[in-house]
Amino acid sequence: MSEKENKKSLVEIRGVDKRYELDGEVTYALAGIDLDIYQGEYLSLMGPSGSGKSTLFNMIGALDVPTGGTVTVGGVSLPDLSSLERSYFRGKHIGYVFQAYNLIPFLSALENVSLSQTLAGADDEEAKEKAIEKLTYVGLGERLDHTPGELSGGQQQRVAIARALVNDPAILLADEPTANLDFKTGEQIIDIFKNLVKDSGVTVISATHDHRMLAVSDRIVWIKSGKIDKIEEVDQMDIQVGSIH
């Protein structure tokens, strides 16, 4: 049995369409997507603006539902869930890291992270302990009481990563997480994602154009005009900063 056959599919996408109709005209954001994403995999999604990449990203994250086809995450069919059930599923199983850090400006790093635990039902002490654990993991154990305005961009993104991890999600969705960061700081963020896969078995799915992030991925899925154009194994590619061969 090959290594790929030994892998366990965490996300199964079958025949997924996303259609919009306006004045009798039908537009497809996604047009027949089939994709397996494996547990503990680092997958990158690539595609130009309007390719359907963000729509697929939102399907995996239970933020949107397909017009046709199925999206199954951990054996749960997301389109079959109610809006409230999808919200609960997101909070329990999926973490998000965005290009904009989306931190609450008047809360400390500790409060920004522990809030997610509190909303998930943890008591104050449990939420605080878990938040300290995750902030320490991303290298901010000594900046717990600092507000976003007192932190650099890279530090704010690390707070956002800690917040995404505080509920121990199975999947971390990262949307252009290094786009607002300088080269060195971006490399630090990439190292965190790489170590997450190795240390915790978290499945990382990134939408990115950063070749450094592509280089540490297991596979790259190229989206074009709402369809998968190609899927490439990174270890079979020559990826350099500024170019892909």
C-alpha positions as MATLAB code, in Angstrom:
seq = 'MSEKENKKSLVEIRGVDKRYELDGEVTYALAGIDLDIYQGEYLSLMGPSGSGKSTLFNMIGALDVPTGGTVTVGGVSLPDLSSLERSYFRGKHIGYVFQAYNLIPFLSALENVSLSQTLAGADDEEAKEKAIEKLTYVGLGERLDHTPGELSGGQQQRVAIARALVNDPAILLADEPTANLDFKTGEQIIDIFKNLVKDSGVTVISATHDHRMLAVSDRIVWIKSGKIDKIEEVDQMDIQVGSIH';
ca = [
       0.000    0.000    0.000;
       1.408    3.425   -0.946;
       2.003    6.259    1.538;
      -0.920    8.196    0.066;
      -3.261    5.201    0.455;
      -2.270    5.003    4.129;
      -3.355    8.593    4.735;
      -6.732    9.302    6.286;
      -8.995   11.761    4.486;
     -10.181   14.453    6.878;
     -11.975   16.543    4.240;
     -13.845   14.916    1.345;
     -15.245   17.191   -1.363;
     -17.354   15.603   -4.083;
     -18.930   17.277   -7.103;
     -19.168   20.667   -5.412;
     -20.827   23.489   -7.322;
     -21.553   27.014   -6.179;
     -23.933   28.846   -8.488;
     -25.306   32.370   -8.427;
     -28.209   33.535  -10.571;
     -28.865   37.166  -11.463;
     -31.349   38.315  -14.092;
     -31.521   34.824  -15.522;
     -27.738   34.572  -15.892;
     -26.044   31.727  -13.979;
     -22.480   32.199  -12.760;
     -20.415   29.370  -11.321;
     -17.976   30.213   -8.534;
     -17.201   26.494   -8.289;
     -17.977   23.978  -11.004;
     -17.538   20.348  -10.019;
     -14.769   20.208   -7.408;
     -13.501   16.824   -6.189;
     -10.765   16.876   -3.551;
      -9.480   14.878   -0.573;
      -7.477   16.629    2.138;
      -5.602   14.381    4.521;
      -5.313   14.500    8.280;
      -2.055   16.182    9.295;
      -1.470   17.604    5.807;
      -0.235   21.080    4.911;
      -2.193   22.038    1.791;
      -1.946   25.324   -0.119;
      -4.640   26.690   -2.425;
      -3.461   28.831   -5.318;
      -5.428   30.747   -7.918;
      -6.029   34.236   -9.304;
      -8.679   36.573   -7.977;
     -12.101   35.281   -8.970;
     -10.889   31.709   -9.499;
     -13.133   30.255   -6.780;
     -10.293   29.748   -4.305;
     -11.946   31.785   -1.542;
     -15.293   30.100   -2.143;
     -13.700   26.666   -1.737;
     -11.889   27.919    1.366;
     -15.228   28.999    2.845;
     -16.836   25.638    2.020;
     -14.149   23.764    3.945;
     -14.545   26.175    6.858;
     -18.334   25.751    7.081;
     -18.809   29.445    6.263;
     -20.731   28.642    3.073;
     -22.624   25.683    1.634;
     -22.544   24.358   -1.934;
     -25.380   24.617   -4.406;
     -24.635   21.024   -5.344;
     -22.350   18.250   -4.152;
     -21.056   17.357   -0.699;
     -18.430   18.629    1.726;
     -17.629   16.189    4.521;
     -15.246   17.086    7.349;
     -14.357   14.401    9.867;
     -17.323   12.343    8.707;
     -19.779   15.250    9.150;
     -21.688   16.435    6.069;
     -21.557   20.219    6.367;
     -24.415   21.005    3.925;
     -26.740   18.876    6.063;
     -26.155   21.051    9.138;
     -28.324   24.000   10.087;
     -26.752   27.446   10.268;
     -26.547   27.152   14.066;
     -24.993   23.674   13.839;
     -22.389   24.915   11.345;
     -21.516   27.756   13.701;
     -20.990   25.286   16.537;
     -18.946   23.024   14.251;
     -16.675   25.936   13.253;
     -16.068   26.916   16.858;
     -15.253   23.361   17.865;
     -13.210   22.034   14.949;
     -11.868   24.885   12.781;
      -9.453   27.721   13.501;
      -9.015   30.785   11.274;
      -6.052   33.050   10.643;
      -6.612   35.998    8.322;
      -4.479   38.538    6.486;
      -5.896   41.225    8.785;
      -5.332   40.110   12.344;
      -8.908   40.922   13.464;
      -7.960   41.357   17.115;
     -10.118   43.331   19.546;
      -8.005   46.471   20.082;
      -8.912   47.190   23.717;
      -8.278   43.620   24.931;
      -4.889   42.223   25.897;
      -3.320   39.328   24.020;
      -4.443   37.021   26.836;
      -8.005   38.334   26.712;
      -8.192   38.120   22.898;
      -7.217   34.460   23.012;
      -9.135   33.380   26.123;
     -12.341   34.918   24.762;
     -12.612   32.112   22.201;
     -12.403   29.538   25.013;
     -15.013   31.400   27.017;
     -17.383   31.468   24.047;
     -16.843   27.708   23.688;
     -18.084   27.202   27.246;
     -14.872   27.071   29.293;
     -14.783   28.670   32.750;
     -12.559   31.685   33.297;
      -9.637   29.802   34.849;
      -9.627   27.089   32.178;
      -9.855   29.716   29.427;
      -6.936   31.660   30.933;
      -4.732   28.557   31.281;
      -5.409   27.438   27.713;
      -4.755   30.934   26.350;
      -1.414   31.144   28.181;
      -0.465   27.719   26.797;
      -1.149   28.744   23.193;
       0.444   32.194   23.504;
       3.543   30.552   24.958;
       3.568   28.092   22.053;
       3.701   30.958   19.531;
       6.437   32.735   21.520;
       4.412   35.397   23.292;
       4.430   34.063   26.847;
       5.966   37.339   28.046;
       3.523   39.621   26.201;
       0.246   38.393   27.712;
      -0.893   41.782   28.993;
      -0.055   43.788   25.877;
      -2.867   45.119   23.698;
      -2.648   44.876   19.885;
      -1.497   48.496   19.650;
       1.526   47.609   21.783;
       2.531   44.699   19.536;
       4.232   44.531   16.145;
       2.401   43.153   13.106;
       4.122   39.791   13.465;
       3.258   39.609   17.150;
      -0.366   40.457   16.405;
      -0.474   37.654   13.845;
       0.931   35.276   16.456;
      -1.841   36.311   18.847;
      -4.308   35.568   16.045;
      -2.730   32.120   15.561;
      -2.929   31.406   19.299;
      -6.595   32.436   19.222;
      -7.216   30.083   16.282;
      -5.555   27.214   18.176;
      -7.043   27.711   21.625;
      -9.960   25.309   21.012;
      -7.613   22.625   19.590;
      -9.126   22.592   16.079;
      -8.601   19.723   13.664;
      -8.172   22.212   10.801;
      -6.413   25.567   10.673;
      -7.484   27.759    7.749;
      -4.960   30.489    6.958;
      -5.969   33.157    4.424;
      -2.880   35.027    3.129;
      -1.435   35.066    6.672;
       1.951   36.542    5.686;
       0.711   39.157    3.212;
       1.047   42.096    5.635;
       4.372   41.008    7.129;
       8.013   41.667    6.270;
      10.229   38.827    5.062;
      11.749   37.808    8.412;
       8.476   38.038   10.321;
       6.696   36.064    7.607;
       9.284   33.302    7.953;
       8.591   33.117   11.693;
       4.870   32.676   11.025;
       5.567   29.980    8.438;
       7.727   28.116   10.959;
       4.811   28.105   13.401;
       2.507   26.543   10.794;
       5.125   23.983    9.815;
       5.701   23.004   13.452;
       1.954   22.780   14.096;
       1.590   20.017   11.547;
       4.589   18.185   13.009;
       3.815   18.731   16.716;
       0.035   18.447   16.800;
      -1.100   16.776   13.596;
      -3.258   19.802   12.785;
      -4.305   19.999    9.135;
      -3.220   23.384    7.775;
      -4.963   24.734    4.679;
      -3.602   28.026    3.386;
      -4.733   30.327    0.627;
      -1.499   32.066   -0.298;
       0.763   33.477   -2.985;
       3.816   33.394   -0.699;
       6.309   30.981   -2.249;
       7.871   30.386    1.162;
       4.550   28.981    2.388;
       4.184   26.914   -0.764;
       7.634   25.438   -0.194;
       6.692   23.960    3.214;
       3.352   22.587    1.975;
       2.765   18.930    1.160;
       0.594   19.679   -1.874;
      -0.555   22.689   -3.884;
      -4.058   22.754   -5.378;
      -4.348   25.181   -8.295;
      -7.864   26.589   -8.842;
      -8.865   28.126  -12.158;
     -12.345   29.249  -13.304;
     -14.066   27.356  -10.495;
     -12.308   24.064  -11.200;
      -9.182   22.279  -10.033;
      -6.591   22.940  -12.690;
      -3.919   20.689  -11.190;
      -2.655   19.219   -7.924;
       1.081   19.024   -7.354;
       3.221   17.321   -4.734;
       5.648   19.929   -3.426;
       8.528   17.472   -3.092;
       8.338   17.001   -6.866;
       8.625   20.745   -7.531;
      11.394   23.336   -7.492;
      10.005   26.286   -5.534;
      12.195   29.332   -4.975;
      11.360   32.753   -3.603;
       9.979   34.667   -6.564;
       9.511   31.665   -8.879;
       8.162   28.153   -9.268;
       9.789   25.694  -11.671;
];
